[in-house]
Every structure is written in C-alpha cells, then in structure tokens.
Short mmCIF file of C-alpha atoms in Angstrom, two decimals:
data_model
loop_
_atom_site.label_atom_id
_atom_site.label_comp_id
_atom_site.label_asym_id
_atom_site.label_seq_id
_atom_site.Cartn_x
_atom_site.Cartn_y
_atom_site.Cartn_z
CA MET A 1 23.88 -5.53 -49.26
CA THR A 2 23.87 -9.15 -49.29
CA ASP A 3 23.14 -11.80 -51.76
CA ILE A 4 19.33 -11.79 -50.93
CA ALA A 5 18.98 -7.86 -49.99
CA LEU A 6 20.61 -7.61 -53.81
CA ASN A 7 18.42 -10.22 -55.66
CA GLU A 8 15.07 -8.54 -54.14
CA SER A 9 16.13 -4.96 -54.63
CA LEU A 10 17.18 -5.75 -58.76
CA GLY A 11 14.06 -7.84 -58.93
CA HIS A 12 11.94 -5.69 -58.10
CA SER A 13 13.98 -2.67 -59.95
CA TYR A 14 13.58 -4.87 -62.56
CA ALA A 15 9.96 -5.40 -62.28
CA GLN A 16 8.86 -1.83 -62.38
CA ALA A 17 11.12 -1.43 -65.59
CA LEU A 18 9.04 -4.02 -67.32
CA GLU A 19 5.73 -3.00 -65.95
CA ARG A 20 6.52 1.06 -67.31
CA LEU A 21 7.37 -0.27 -70.56
CA HIS A 22 4.55 -2.60 -70.19
CA ASN A 23 2.28 0.72 -69.50
CA ALA A 24 4.04 2.42 -72.14
CA LEU A 25 3.54 0.56 -74.76
CA GLU A 26 -0.66 0.06 -74.04
CA ASN A 27 -0.53 4.79 -73.83
CA ALA A 28 0.86 4.63 -77.07
CA GLY A 29 -1.54 1.97 -78.22
CA ARG A 30 1.08 -1.06 -79.31
CA ALA A 31 1.15 -4.16 -79.12
CA GLN A 32 2.69 -6.06 -75.91
CA GLY A 33 5.93 -6.65 -77.31
CA ALA A 34 6.37 -4.24 -79.72
CA ALA A 35 9.09 -2.65 -78.18
CA LYS A 36 11.90 -5.14 -75.89
CA LEU A 37 14.23 -3.58 -73.01
CA LEU A 38 18.54 -3.40 -73.54
CA ALA A 39 19.92 -3.69 -69.75
CA VAL A 40 22.74 -1.72 -70.26
CA SER A 41 24.86 -3.34 -67.75
CA LYS A 42 28.43 -0.43 -68.38
CA THR A 43 29.68 -0.21 -64.74
CA LYS A 44 28.13 -2.88 -62.99
CA PRO A 45 28.95 -6.07 -62.23
CA ALA A 46 28.89 -9.56 -63.59
CA ALA A 47 27.15 -10.92 -60.86
CA MET A 48 24.22 -8.23 -61.17
CA ILE A 49 23.69 -9.56 -65.21
CA ARG A 50 24.06 -12.79 -64.07
CA GLN A 51 20.95 -12.17 -61.62
CA VAL A 52 19.06 -10.53 -64.31
CA TRP A 53 19.61 -12.93 -66.58
CA GLN A 54 18.18 -15.50 -63.84
CA LEU A 55 15.34 -13.30 -63.58
CA GLY A 56 14.66 -13.95 -67.82
CA GLN A 57 16.46 -10.51 -69.77
CA ARG A 58 19.14 -12.19 -72.84
CA GLU A 59 20.18 -8.36 -74.10
CA PHE A 60 22.43 -6.36 -72.66
CA GLY A 61 24.26 -3.53 -73.18
CA GLU A 62 27.80 -2.33 -72.90
CA ASN A 63 30.08 0.78 -72.80
CA TYR A 64 33.33 -0.22 -71.94
CA LEU A 65 35.01 -2.40 -73.87
CA GLN A 66 37.70 -4.22 -71.92
CA GLU A 67 35.15 -4.12 -69.16
CA ALA A 68 32.41 -5.49 -71.39
CA LEU A 69 35.15 -8.84 -72.43
CA GLU A 70 35.98 -9.30 -68.44
CA LYS A 71 31.93 -9.92 -68.22
CA GLN A 72 32.19 -12.10 -70.74
CA ALA A 73 34.80 -14.16 -70.31
CA GLU A 74 33.04 -14.09 -66.03
CA LEU A 75 29.29 -15.17 -67.97
CA THR A 76 29.87 -17.75 -70.88
CA ASP A 77 27.96 -19.95 -69.73
CA LEU A 78 24.85 -18.15 -69.96
CA ASP A 79 22.60 -19.43 -72.63
CA GLY A 80 21.25 -16.98 -74.87
CA ILE A 81 22.88 -14.03 -73.97
CA VAL A 82 23.08 -12.03 -76.67
CA TRP A 83 26.01 -8.24 -75.86
CA HIS A 84 25.06 -5.20 -77.70
CA PHE A 85 27.68 -2.95 -77.71
CA ILE A 86 26.45 0.75 -77.23
CA GLY A 87 29.37 2.88 -76.20
CA PRO A 88 31.69 5.43 -78.95
CA LEU A 89 33.77 3.49 -81.29
CA GLN A 90 37.22 3.77 -82.24
CA SER A 91 39.40 1.46 -84.63
CA ASN A 92 41.38 0.02 -82.56
CA LYS A 93 38.57 -1.35 -80.82
CA THR A 94 36.52 -2.45 -83.94
CA ARG A 95 38.54 -6.54 -83.72
CA SER A 96 37.26 -7.24 -80.79
CA VAL A 97 34.32 -5.88 -80.44
CA ALA A 98 33.48 -7.60 -84.52
CA GLU A 99 35.06 -10.85 -82.22
CA HIS A 100 32.82 -10.69 -79.53
CA PHE A 101 29.94 -8.74 -79.90
CA ASP A 102 26.08 -9.53 -81.09
CA TRP A 103 25.15 -5.91 -82.30
CA VAL A 104 26.91 -2.48 -82.70
CA HIS A 105 24.78 0.59 -81.28
CA SER A 106 27.31 3.67 -82.42
CA VAL A 107 28.21 3.12 -85.99
CA ASP A 108 28.79 6.27 -87.11
CA ARG A 109 31.24 6.61 -90.31
CA LEU A 110 31.95 3.87 -92.63
CA LYS A 111 35.54 2.69 -92.28
CA ILE A 112 34.46 1.41 -88.99
CA ALA A 113 31.78 -0.48 -91.04
CA LYS A 114 34.11 -1.33 -93.54
CA ARG A 115 36.22 -2.58 -90.59
CA LEU A 116 33.97 -4.51 -88.73
CA ASN A 117 32.99 -5.92 -91.78
CA GLU A 118 37.06 -8.07 -92.77
CA GLN A 119 37.47 -8.55 -89.06
CA ARG A 120 34.04 -9.63 -88.20
CA PRO A 121 35.23 -14.34 -87.23
CA THR A 122 33.50 -16.05 -90.82
CA HIS A 123 32.15 -18.82 -87.92
CA LEU A 124 29.45 -16.41 -86.52
CA ALA A 125 26.61 -14.98 -87.64
CA PRO A 126 26.31 -11.44 -89.54
CA LEU A 127 26.74 -8.73 -86.93
CA ASN A 128 23.84 -6.70 -85.64
CA ILE A 129 24.30 -3.21 -87.24
CA CYS A 130 22.92 0.46 -85.65
CA LEU A 131 24.20 3.50 -87.75
CA GLN A 132 24.50 6.02 -84.50
CA VAL A 133 22.04 9.14 -86.21
CA ASN A 134 23.05 12.92 -84.24
CA ILE A 135 19.83 13.93 -84.71
CA SER A 136 19.61 16.35 -82.25
CA ARG A 137 23.03 18.27 -84.26
CA GLU A 138 25.22 18.50 -80.84
CA GLU A 139 28.63 19.08 -81.28
CA SER A 140 29.86 16.81 -78.82
CA LYS A 141 28.16 14.25 -79.94
CA ALA A 142 28.66 11.23 -82.20
CA GLY A 143 27.24 10.05 -85.26
CA VAL A 144 26.22 10.00 -88.72
CA LEU A 145 24.27 14.50 -90.16
CA PRO A 146 20.31 12.88 -90.41
CA GLU A 147 21.20 14.19 -94.71
CA GLU A 148 24.04 11.96 -94.82
CA LEU A 149 22.58 8.81 -93.65
CA GLU A 150 21.80 7.51 -96.50
CA GLU A 151 25.14 7.40 -98.97
CA LEU A 152 25.82 5.74 -95.84
CA ALA A 153 23.53 2.93 -95.26
CA LYS A 154 24.02 1.78 -98.67
CA GLU A 155 26.93 1.96 -98.09
CA VAL A 156 26.80 -0.41 -95.58
CA ALA A 157 24.30 -2.78 -96.56
CA THR A 158 26.14 -4.19 -99.32
CA LEU A 159 29.31 -5.39 -97.07
CA PRO A 160 28.00 -8.97 -96.40
CA ASN A 161 29.55 -9.30 -92.79
CA LEU A 162 26.98 -7.11 -91.53
CA ARG A 163 23.52 -7.00 -90.86
CA LEU A 164 21.71 -3.21 -91.37
CA ARG A 165 18.92 -4.03 -88.32
CA GLY A 166 17.96 -0.23 -87.46
CA LEU A 167 19.49 3.09 -86.41
CA MET A 168 20.25 4.42 -82.61
CA ALA A 169 19.81 8.04 -81.72
CA ILE A 170 21.04 9.88 -77.76
CA PRO A 171 19.04 13.23 -78.07
CA ALA A 172 19.47 15.85 -75.95
CA PRO A 173 18.63 15.71 -72.77
CA THR A 174 15.48 17.25 -71.15
CA GLU A 175 12.44 16.51 -69.70
CA ASP A 176 9.05 17.84 -71.51
CA ILE A 177 8.20 15.54 -73.31
CA SER A 178 6.57 17.14 -76.10
CA ALA A 179 10.33 18.24 -77.09
CA GLN A 180 11.62 14.49 -76.33
CA ARG A 181 9.14 13.25 -78.80
CA GLN A 182 10.44 15.97 -81.36
CA PRO A 183 14.26 14.03 -82.48
CA LEU A 184 12.43 11.01 -82.11
CA ALA A 185 10.22 11.74 -84.11
CA ALA A 186 12.58 13.30 -86.79
CA LEU A 187 14.50 9.75 -86.54
CA ARG A 188 11.25 7.22 -85.98
CA GLU A 189 11.19 9.89 -89.93
CA ALA A 190 14.82 8.55 -90.86
CA PHE A 191 14.09 4.96 -90.46
CA THR A 192 10.69 5.25 -92.10
CA ALA A 193 12.11 7.17 -95.40
CA LEU A 194 15.27 4.32 -95.27
CA GLN A 195 13.02 1.36 -94.72
CA SER A 196 11.81 2.77 -98.66
CA SER A 197 14.78 3.19 -99.98
CA LEU A 198 16.38 -0.14 -98.63
CA PRO A 199 13.32 -3.01 -99.12
CA ASP A 200 15.86 -5.34 -99.30
CA ALA A 201 17.97 -4.21 -95.70
CA PRO A 202 16.53 -6.20 -92.29
CA LEU A 203 15.82 -3.02 -91.03
CA ASP A 204 13.43 -3.14 -87.99
CA THR A 205 15.31 -1.51 -85.67
CA LEU A 206 14.90 1.59 -83.41
CA SER A 207 16.87 1.74 -80.70
CA MET A 208 16.41 4.64 -78.76
CA GLY A 209 14.66 5.53 -75.34
CA MET A 210 16.33 5.24 -71.80
CA SER A 211 15.35 5.88 -68.50
CA ASP A 212 14.52 9.78 -68.29
CA ASP A 213 12.35 9.37 -71.60
CA LEU A 214 11.59 5.79 -71.73
CA GLU A 215 7.42 6.35 -72.78
CA ALA A 216 8.70 9.78 -75.04
CA ALA A 217 10.64 6.80 -77.54
CA VAL A 218 7.24 4.13 -77.43
CA LEU A 219 5.43 6.84 -78.05
CA GLU A 220 7.45 7.70 -81.72
CA GLY A 221 7.71 3.69 -82.18
CA ALA A 222 11.00 2.75 -80.88
CA THR A 223 11.71 -0.69 -81.14
CA LEU A 224 14.65 -1.31 -78.24
CA VAL A 225 14.20 1.23 -75.24
CA ARG A 226 18.45 0.93 -73.35
CA LEU A 227 17.25 0.92 -69.29
CA GLY A 228 20.61 0.64 -67.09
CA THR A 229 19.55 3.42 -64.48
CA ALA A 230 16.25 2.16 -64.21
CA ILE A 231 17.14 -1.19 -64.08
CA PHE A 232 20.88 -1.38 -62.17
CA GLY A 233 20.41 1.61 -59.35
CA ALA A 234 22.29 4.83 -60.31
CA ARG A 235 25.98 4.02 -61.86
CA PRO A 236 29.37 5.41 -59.08
CA SER A 237 30.01 9.03 -59.46
CA ALA A 238 33.85 9.34 -62.16
#
C-alpha cells in the first residue's frame, strides 16, 4: 500500500471513529467532549501514529513496553503527544513506565503503585493513574476486585508522585449491548462511590469501552474510550 493510500485509509478510519463517538455521545444525551478517544497503537508502526497525530489525535495507548519505547524515541518531535501505558505491568517494568509515560491504566496492587511513585522522575509532573478493576471477576483477568478497590485507592491517593485519576476495566466480551452495560454500570457506580469517599482526589476518568462496546461504555459514563482496531485496522495474527 502506498503512503497516499495509507493516509487516505487511516484518515477515513479515524474520521469514522470520531463520528462514532460523536453519535454515541449524542444518543446518550451527553455533551460532545464528555468522552474522548484514546488511540490504541500497540503493534502499529510509528509512522501510523505520526499520521493520526497529524489528524489531531494526541493521546495514544501502548501495551508492550519495549515496542512503545522504540516508537517514543522515533516520535520525540511530536508536540503535545500524551502516552498511556495500558498493558499488564510487572515490577521489573515500572521504572521505564514511570520515566516515559504520562498515564498508567493498569495499576491493580499497592506494590506497583509504590514503585511507580518512587521511580517517577522529580522533574516530571505526577504520573496519572487509573486503577484496573476486575469488574467481571474473571480468573484470567488482572485487576483489583471491587470489594478491595476503596482500600487500594485510599493508599494510592497518598502517594505524592502519582495522581489518582480514575478507574479502568476490560469486561468479559459479549455482543449484547444490555449485557455489555451491566459491568460498565458497576464500574461507574464504583467510581461514583470513590469520588464520595475521596473528595480531594482528582477523580475524573472512567477508562472503559473499546471497539466492540464503545456505545455501551458511553451510555454508562465513559470519559475515555480505547480504540485500536477501529482506527488502525486489524492487528497481525500472533
């Protein structure tokens, strides 16, 4: 595919994603701008990120640390780009994440939060944190259980180099929008409860909704929807 064709195809997909979010907000009776796109660029080359940035996108999500660091190094000239780490986070990766990202969505235990806090460079702004909640209680999924969320949130909120911004979840997949909405509603309710119990924390972010359940997520109050395939196309088979 030529660069021109790639630009046209990517531009069309990005425009469709923005229109889909616009329509979802309208149908939910929410203000335009109440939710924004996080472009999930894992496995996609830096050239594609550059093109989407040129279209006005500023927030990008990456799952794989080494791949992300290589792309960041290639894209240092892009003003205003905001990097979100949204993949599983092991202890041996926290330093690089603390040094090179603006957001982390996948914090689910205090040990990881403390390491990020200790390793965040002092010349950078506090690292924005979303706590990952295992809202569907899947044994195979990471995330703090709902009944343990408040205790973890209160601990994270005390760490000076972190800013607790909200919650993230990846519910069990289903094609039925009513079934999609149930765990998303539970996450919203947990978020609202946290806002009440931690009134001084800057809790403003519900990171939920992906290419298959964007509409359900917007109906349930998502403020950040994570779209990869809908923008960049299918990922290569493993």
